[in-house]
Amino acid sequence: MYYCLLYLVYMRNKKLIAFLIVVLVLVLLIVIFGATFLVRHVDAYSYYEHPQIEEYDKKIIKTAGIELNSSMFFVDEAAIKRKVEEAYPDVGVINIKRSFPDRVTINYVIYEKSFQYRNGGKYYQCYSSGRIGSVSDTELDGYFTVKPFAATSVKIGDYFQSAGGKDRQYIDTIIKFLRDKGMIDLSIIQFIDFIDFRREGYVYIRTKAGCSIEIHDNGPKFTDMLERGFAVYRKADPTVTGVEQTCGLIRVYPNFSQGDGAIRCSYTAPNSDPSQGALHNDGEYYAQYYESLA
């Protein structure tokens, strides 16, 4: 009778015993692997060349705070990314790679200076990632200016606008578009004087050469419209003639009048009157009064 009771207890707890054995084996494996795969080397690697690349490597490794001889399995990638990007607004961590048995590599990119905008009498300078890097009392050289439609941030290290902000989405699209055209960040700064978003439904790009591109935004077709306006500026669109890169207005718009919504483009030369150099023949042209809205 006694042995029967023992047998019944054993059978009832057989699954529990098997489960405990599995857990014990896993714990032992974790301990063994944790002791075997220890961090011996921490590297930082940038995807792009930069004059201060070695300095960035060193400070990123230091800020990451990965302890040597700690377990490879306990490297907190999210925490490392957060610490590095909070410390350096001009750095973006692309990924963190664990190469067994003992190496961790932080892959990152260094963002260049890009644009600035005005908020509350101050000017905030941003990197091409859209993160604020500095603040000044006046506009600084080495940036193009953005005139936002929506609210902007003022804290160093924050993105100048939330991810859903339309101005931020426009800026990201324009920078990516120009990079795809072969421009580096410095070339973009030298190409754009300012971008004005304050007229709802329009994006106005003033080039430093003098010619402007005004896009009547059409939502998902914005990139196509930007492509058309840029092609006219570069004189790569034979359907629009007489374009001068140093002056005038290129207008890109959907043709709603005929109901097809096809993208149209026109070029308006500046007024002949030298005193009206900022004005154009089109009486509704926004550039007539953009300077008074600074």
C-alpha positions as a Markdown table, in Angstrom:
| # | Residue | x | y | z |
|---|---|---|---|---|
| 1 | Met | 0.0 | 0.0 | 0.0 |
| 2 | Tyr | 2.8 | 2.4 | 0.9 |
| 3 | Tyr | 4.7 | 1.7 | -2.4 |
| 4 | Cys | 1.5 | 2.3 | -4.3 |
| 5 | Leu | 1.0 | 5.7 | -2.7 |
| 6 | Leu | 4.6 | 6.6 | -3.6 |
| 7 | Tyr | 4.1 | 5.5 | -7.2 |
| 8 | Leu | 0.9 | 7.6 | -7.5 |
| 9 | Val | 2.7 | 10.7 | -6.1 |
| 10 | Tyr | 5.6 | 10.2 | -8.5 |
| 11 | Met | 3.2 | 9.8 | -11.5 |
| 12 | Arg | 1.3 | 13.0 | -10.6 |
| 13 | Asn | 4.5 | 15.0 | -10.3 |
| 14 | Lys | 6.3 | 13.4 | -13.2 |
| 15 | Lys | 5.6 | 16.4 | -15.4 |
| 16 | Leu | 6.6 | 18.9 | -12.7 |
| 17 | Ile | 9.9 | 17.0 | -12.2 |
| 18 | Ala | 10.5 | 16.9 | -16.0 |
| 19 | Phe | 9.9 | 20.7 | -16.1 |
| 20 | Leu | 12.3 | 21.4 | -13.2 |
| 21 | Ile | 14.9 | 19.3 | -14.9 |
| 22 | Val | 14.6 | 21.3 | -18.1 |
| 23 | Val | 14.8 | 24.6 | -16.2 |
| 24 | Leu | 17.8 | 23.4 | -14.4 |
| 25 | Val | 19.5 | 22.4 | -17.6 |
| 26 | Leu | 18.7 | 25.8 | -19.2 |
| 27 | Val | 20.1 | 27.6 | -16.1 |
| 28 | Leu | 23.3 | 25.6 | -16.3 |
| 29 | Leu | 23.6 | 26.4 | -20.0 |
| 30 | Ile | 23.1 | 30.1 | -19.4 |
| 31 | Val | 25.8 | 30.0 | -16.7 |
| 32 | Ile | 28.2 | 28.1 | -18.9 |
| 33 | Phe | 27.7 | 30.3 | -22.0 |
| 34 | Gly | 27.6 | 33.4 | -19.9 |
| 35 | Ala | 31.0 | 32.6 | -18.5 |
| 36 | Thr | 32.3 | 31.5 | -21.9 |
| 37 | Phe | 31.1 | 34.4 | -24.1 |
| 38 | Leu | 32.4 | 37.5 | -22.4 |
| 39 | Val | 32.9 | 40.9 | -24.0 |
| 40 | Arg | 36.6 | 41.3 | -24.7 |
| 41 | His | 36.5 | 43.9 | -27.4 |
| 42 | Val | 34.2 | 46.9 | -28.1 |
| 43 | Asp | 34.5 | 48.7 | -31.5 |
| 44 | Ala | 32.7 | 51.7 | -33.1 |
| 45 | Tyr | 32.3 | 52.0 | -36.8 |
| 46 | Ser | 30.9 | 54.8 | -38.9 |
| 47 | Tyr | 29.3 | 54.1 | -42.3 |
| 48 | Tyr | 30.7 | 57.4 | -43.7 |
| 49 | Glu | 34.1 | 59.1 | -43.6 |
| 50 | His | 34.5 | 62.1 | -41.3 |
| 51 | Pro | 37.6 | 64.2 | -40.3 |
| 52 | Gln | 37.1 | 63.4 | -36.6 |
| 53 | Ile | 36.2 | 59.7 | -37.0 |
| 54 | Glu | 38.7 | 58.4 | -34.5 |
| 55 | Glu | 37.5 | 60.9 | -31.9 |
| 56 | Tyr | 33.9 | 59.9 | -32.5 |
| 57 | Asp | 34.8 | 56.2 | -32.2 |
| 58 | Lys | 36.4 | 56.8 | -28.8 |
| 59 | Lys | 33.6 | 58.9 | -27.2 |
| 60 | Ile | 30.9 | 56.6 | -28.5 |
| 61 | Ile | 32.6 | 53.6 | -27.0 |
| 62 | Lys | 33.0 | 55.4 | -23.7 |
| 63 | Thr | 29.4 | 56.7 | -23.7 |
| 64 | Ala | 28.0 | 53.2 | -24.5 |
| 65 | Gly | 29.4 | 52.0 | -21.2 |
| 66 | Ile | 29.8 | 48.3 | -22.2 |
| 67 | Glu | 31.9 | 46.7 | -19.5 |
| 68 | Leu | 34.7 | 44.4 | -20.5 |
| 69 | Asn | 34.3 | 40.8 | -19.3 |
| 70 | Ser | 30.6 | 41.2 | -19.0 |
| 71 | Ser | 28.4 | 38.6 | -20.7 |
| 72 | Met | 27.7 | 39.0 | -24.4 |
| 73 | Phe | 24.1 | 37.9 | -23.7 |
| 74 | Phe | 23.4 | 40.9 | -21.5 |
| 75 | Val | 24.4 | 43.7 | -23.9 |
| 76 | Asp | 21.3 | 46.0 | -23.8 |
| 77 | Glu | 21.2 | 47.3 | -27.4 |
| 78 | Ala | 18.3 | 49.7 | -26.8 |
| 79 | Ala | 19.9 | 51.3 | -23.8 |
| 80 | Ile | 23.2 | 51.8 | -25.6 |
| 81 | Lys | 21.5 | 53.4 | -28.6 |
| 82 | Arg | 19.5 | 55.7 | -26.2 |
| 83 | Lys | 22.6 | 56.8 | -24.2 |
| 84 | Val | 24.7 | 57.5 | -27.3 |
| 85 | Glu | 22.1 | 59.5 | -29.1 |
| 86 | Glu | 21.1 | 61.5 | -26.0 |
| 87 | Ala | 24.7 | 62.4 | -25.5 |
| 88 | Tyr | 25.4 | 63.4 | -29.2 |
| 89 | Pro | 22.6 | 64.9 | -31.2 |
| 90 | Asp | 24.7 | 64.6 | -34.4 |
| 91 | Val | 25.0 | 60.8 | -34.0 |
| 92 | Gly | 22.6 | 58.1 | -35.0 |
| 93 | Val | 23.2 | 54.5 | -34.0 |
| 94 | Ile | 22.3 | 52.2 | -36.9 |
| 95 | Asn | 22.7 | 48.9 | -35.2 |
| 96 | Ile | 24.8 | 47.1 | -32.5 |
| 97 | Lys | 26.4 | 43.8 | -33.6 |
| 98 | Arg | 27.5 | 41.0 | -31.4 |
| 99 | Ser | 30.2 | 38.9 | -33.0 |
| 100 | Phe | 30.7 | 35.7 | -30.9 |
| 101 | Pro | 32.7 | 34.8 | -29.0 |
| 102 | Asp | 33.8 | 38.2 | -27.6 |
| 103 | Arg | 33.3 | 41.3 | -29.8 |
| 104 | Val | 30.6 | 44.1 | -29.8 |
| 105 | Thr | 30.5 | 46.6 | -32.6 |
| 106 | Ile | 28.5 | 49.9 | -32.6 |
| 107 | Asn | 27.6 | 50.9 | -36.1 |
| 108 | Tyr | 26.7 | 54.6 | -36.3 |
| 109 | Val | 26.4 | 57.6 | -38.7 |
| 110 | Ile | 27.5 | 61.2 | -38.1 |
| 111 | Tyr | 24.9 | 63.7 | -39.3 |
| 112 | Glu | 26.1 | 67.0 | -40.8 |
| 113 | Lys | 24.8 | 70.5 | -40.2 |
| 114 | Ser | 21.6 | 71.2 | -42.2 |
| 115 | Phe | 18.9 | 73.8 | -41.4 |
| 116 | Gln | 17.8 | 76.3 | -38.8 |
| 117 | Tyr | 14.5 | 77.9 | -37.9 |
| 118 | Arg | 13.2 | 80.7 | -35.7 |
| 119 | Asn | 11.1 | 80.1 | -32.5 |
| 120 | Gly | 10.5 | 82.8 | -29.9 |
| 121 | Gly | 13.2 | 85.2 | -31.1 |
| 122 | Lys | 15.9 | 82.5 | -31.2 |
| 123 | Tyr | 17.3 | 80.4 | -34.0 |
| 124 | Tyr | 17.6 | 76.7 | -33.6 |
| 125 | Gln | 20.2 | 74.8 | -35.7 |
| 126 | Cys | 19.5 | 71.2 | -36.7 |
| 127 | Tyr | 21.5 | 68.3 | -38.1 |
| 128 | Ser | 20.2 | 66.5 | -41.2 |
| 129 | Ser | 18.5 | 64.0 | -39.0 |
| 130 | Gly | 16.2 | 66.8 | -37.8 |
| 131 | Arg | 17.6 | 66.9 | -34.2 |
| 132 | Ile | 18.4 | 70.2 | -32.7 |
| 133 | Gly | 22.2 | 70.8 | -32.1 |
| 134 | Ser | 22.5 | 74.4 | -31.1 |
| 135 | Val | 20.7 | 77.7 | -30.5 |
| 136 | Ser | 21.6 | 81.3 | -31.3 |
| 137 | Asp | 20.2 | 84.8 | -31.2 |
| 138 | Thr | 20.7 | 85.3 | -34.9 |
| 139 | Glu | 20.8 | 83.2 | -38.1 |
| 140 | Leu | 24.1 | 81.4 | -38.6 |
| 141 | Asp | 26.0 | 80.7 | -41.7 |
| 142 | Gly | 26.3 | 77.1 | -42.8 |
| 143 | Tyr | 22.6 | 76.3 | -42.6 |
| 144 | Phe | 19.5 | 76.8 | -44.8 |
| 145 | Thr | 16.5 | 78.3 | -43.1 |
| 146 | Val | 13.1 | 76.7 | -42.6 |
| 147 | Lys | 10.0 | 78.6 | -42.0 |
| 148 | Pro | 7.6 | 76.1 | -40.4 |
| 149 | Phe | 3.9 | 75.9 | -40.6 |
| 150 | Ala | 3.4 | 73.9 | -37.4 |
| 151 | Ala | 4.9 | 74.1 | -33.9 |
| 152 | Thr | 8.6 | 73.4 | -33.3 |
| 153 | Ser | 10.7 | 72.1 | -30.4 |
| 154 | Val | 13.3 | 74.2 | -28.5 |
| 155 | Lys | 15.2 | 71.5 | -26.6 |
| 156 | Ile | 18.7 | 70.6 | -27.6 |
| 157 | Gly | 18.8 | 67.0 | -28.7 |
| 158 | Asp | 15.1 | 66.8 | -29.6 |
| 159 | Tyr | 13.8 | 66.5 | -33.1 |
| 160 | Phe | 12.6 | 69.9 | -34.3 |
| 161 | Gln | 9.2 | 68.5 | -34.8 |
| 162 | Ser | 7.4 | 65.3 | -33.9 |
| 163 | Ala | 7.6 | 62.3 | -36.2 |
| 164 | Gly | 4.1 | 63.1 | -37.5 |
| 165 | Gly | 4.8 | 66.8 | -38.1 |
| 166 | Lys | 4.2 | 67.7 | -41.8 |
| 167 | Asp | 7.1 | 70.1 | -42.0 |
| 168 | Arg | 9.5 | 67.4 | -40.7 |
| 169 | Gln | 8.2 | 64.9 | -43.2 |
| 170 | Tyr | 8.7 | 67.5 | -46.0 |
| 171 | Ile | 12.3 | 68.2 | -44.9 |
| 172 | Asp | 13.2 | 64.5 | -44.6 |
| 173 | Thr | 11.7 | 64.0 | -48.1 |
| 174 | Ile | 13.5 | 67.0 | -49.7 |
| 175 | Ile | 16.9 | 66.1 | -48.1 |
| 176 | Lys | 16.6 | 62.4 | -49.2 |
| 177 | Phe | 15.6 | 63.5 | -52.7 |
| 178 | Leu | 18.6 | 65.8 | -53.1 |
| 179 | Arg | 20.9 | 63.1 | -51.7 |
| 180 | Asp | 19.5 | 60.7 | -54.3 |
| 181 | Lys | 20.4 | 63.3 | -56.9 |
| 182 | Gly | 24.1 | 63.1 | -55.8 |
| 183 | Met | 24.2 | 66.0 | -53.4 |
| 184 | Ile | 26.0 | 65.8 | -50.1 |
| 185 | Asp | 24.8 | 67.7 | -47.1 |
| 186 | Leu | 27.2 | 70.6 | -47.8 |
| 187 | Ser | 25.9 | 70.8 | -51.4 |
| 188 | Ile | 22.3 | 71.0 | -50.1 |
| 189 | Ile | 23.2 | 73.9 | -47.8 |
| 190 | Gln | 24.8 | 75.7 | -50.7 |
| 191 | Phe | 21.8 | 75.0 | -53.0 |
| 192 | Ile | 18.9 | 76.1 | -50.7 |
| 193 | Asp | 18.5 | 79.5 | -49.2 |
| 194 | Phe | 15.2 | 78.8 | -47.3 |
| 195 | Ile | 12.1 | 76.6 | -47.5 |
| 196 | Asp | 8.8 | 78.2 | -46.5 |
| 197 | Phe | 5.9 | 76.0 | -45.3 |
| 198 | Arg | 3.7 | 78.8 | -43.9 |
| 199 | Arg | 1.3 | 79.0 | -46.8 |
| 200 | Glu | -0.9 | 75.9 | -46.2 |
| 201 | Gly | -0.9 | 73.5 | -49.1 |
| 202 | Tyr | 2.3 | 75.0 | -50.6 |
| 203 | Val | 6.0 | 74.3 | -50.3 |
| 204 | Tyr | 8.2 | 77.2 | -51.4 |
| 205 | Ile | 11.9 | 76.5 | -52.0 |
| 206 | Arg | 14.2 | 79.5 | -52.6 |
| 207 | Thr | 17.6 | 78.6 | -54.1 |
| 208 | Lys | 20.7 | 80.6 | -53.3 |
| 209 | Ala | 21.1 | 81.2 | -57.0 |
| 210 | Gly | 17.9 | 83.2 | -57.0 |
| 211 | Cys | 15.4 | 81.0 | -58.8 |
| 212 | Ser | 12.5 | 79.5 | -56.7 |
| 213 | Ile | 10.4 | 76.4 | -56.9 |
| 214 | Glu | 6.9 | 76.6 | -55.6 |
| 215 | Ile | 5.1 | 73.2 | -55.2 |
| 216 | His | 1.3 | 73.1 | -54.7 |
| 217 | Asp | 1.4 | 70.0 | -52.5 |
| 218 | Asn | -0.6 | 67.1 | -53.7 |
| 219 | Gly | 0.0 | 64.6 | -50.8 |
| 220 | Pro | 1.5 | 61.4 | -52.0 |
| 221 | Lys | 2.6 | 63.0 | -55.3 |
| 222 | Phe | 4.9 | 65.5 | -53.6 |
| 223 | Thr | 8.1 | 63.6 | -54.5 |
| 224 | Asp | 7.0 | 63.5 | -58.2 |
| 225 | Met | 6.2 | 67.2 | -58.1 |
| 226 | Leu | 9.6 | 67.9 | -56.5 |
| 227 | Glu | 11.2 | 65.8 | -59.3 |
| 228 | Arg | 9.4 | 67.9 | -61.9 |
| 229 | Gly | 10.4 | 71.2 | -60.4 |
| 230 | Phe | 14.0 | 70.2 | -59.9 |
| 231 | Ala | 14.2 | 68.9 | -63.5 |
| 232 | Val | 13.0 | 72.3 | -64.8 |
| 233 | Tyr | 15.5 | 74.1 | -62.6 |
| 234 | Arg | 18.3 | 71.9 | -64.0 |
| 235 | Lys | 16.9 | 72.6 | -67.5 |
| 236 | Ala | 16.3 | 68.8 | -67.9 |
| 237 | Asp | 12.6 | 69.2 | -68.8 |
| 238 | Pro | 12.2 | 70.4 | -72.4 |
| 239 | Thr | 8.5 | 71.1 | -72.0 |
| 240 | Val | 9.4 | 74.3 | -70.0 |
| 241 | Thr | 11.6 | 76.7 | -71.8 |
| 242 | Gly | 13.3 | 80.0 | -71.0 |
| 243 | Val | 14.2 | 79.1 | -67.5 |
| 244 | Glu | 17.0 | 81.0 | -65.8 |
| 245 | Gln | 18.5 | 79.3 | -62.8 |
| 246 | Thr | 19.5 | 82.7 | -61.2 |
| 247 | Cys | 16.0 | 84.2 | -61.2 |
| 248 | Gly | 12.3 | 83.6 | -61.7 |
| 249 | Leu | 9.7 | 81.2 | -60.3 |
| 250 | Ile | 9.0 | 77.6 | -61.2 |
| 251 | Arg | 5.5 | 76.6 | -60.2 |
| 252 | Val | 4.5 | 72.9 | -60.0 |
| 253 | Tyr | 0.8 | 72.0 | -59.5 |
| 254 | Pro | -1.8 | 69.4 | -60.2 |
| 255 | Asn | -4.1 | 70.2 | -63.1 |
| 256 | Phe | -7.4 | 70.1 | -61.3 |
| 257 | Ser | -9.1 | 72.3 | -64.0 |
| 258 | Gln | -9.3 | 69.4 | -66.4 |
| 259 | Gly | -10.0 | 66.9 | -63.7 |
| 260 | Asp | -7.0 | 64.6 | -64.4 |
| 261 | Gly | -4.8 | 65.8 | -61.6 |
| 262 | Ala | -1.7 | 65.5 | -63.9 |
| 263 | Ile | 1.3 | 67.4 | -62.8 |
| 264 | Arg | 1.9 | 70.7 | -64.6 |
| 265 | Cys | 4.8 | 73.0 | -64.5 |
| 266 | Ser | 5.3 | 76.7 | -65.5 |
| 267 | Tyr | 8.1 | 79.3 | -65.3 |
| 268 | Thr | 7.5 | 83.0 | -64.6 |
| 269 | Ala | 10.4 | 85.4 | -65.2 |
| 270 | Pro | 11.0 | 88.2 | -62.7 |
| 271 | Asn | 9.7 | 91.8 | -63.2 |
| 272 | Ser | 11.9 | 93.9 | -65.4 |
| 273 | Asp | 11.8 | 96.7 | -62.8 |
| 274 | Pro | 15.1 | 96.4 | -60.8 |
| 275 | Ser | 13.5 | 97.9 | -57.7 |
| 276 | Gln | 11.0 | 95.0 | -57.7 |
| 277 | Gly | 13.6 | 92.2 | -57.8 |
| 278 | Ala | 11.8 | 90.1 | -55.2 |
| 279 | Leu | 8.5 | 90.3 | -57.1 |
| 280 | His | 7.2 | 88.3 | -60.0 |
| 281 | Asn | 4.6 | 88.9 | -62.7 |
| 282 | Asp | 2.1 | 86.5 | -61.1 |
| 283 | Gly | 0.0 | 88.7 | -58.8 |
| 284 | Glu | -0.8 | 85.8 | -56.5 |
| 285 | Tyr | 2.8 | 84.8 | -56.1 |
| 286 | Tyr | 3.7 | 84.1 | -52.5 |
| 287 | Ala | 7.2 | 85.5 | -52.7 |
| 288 | Gln | 5.7 | 89.0 | -53.0 |
| 289 | Tyr | 5.2 | 89.1 | -49.2 |
| 290 | Tyr | 7.2 | 86.2 | -47.7 |
| 291 | Glu | 9.8 | 88.7 | -46.3 |
| 292 | Ser | 7.2 | 90.5 | -44.3 |
| 293 | Leu | 6.3 | 87.2 | -42.6 |
| 294 | Ala | 9.7 | 86.6 | -41.1 |
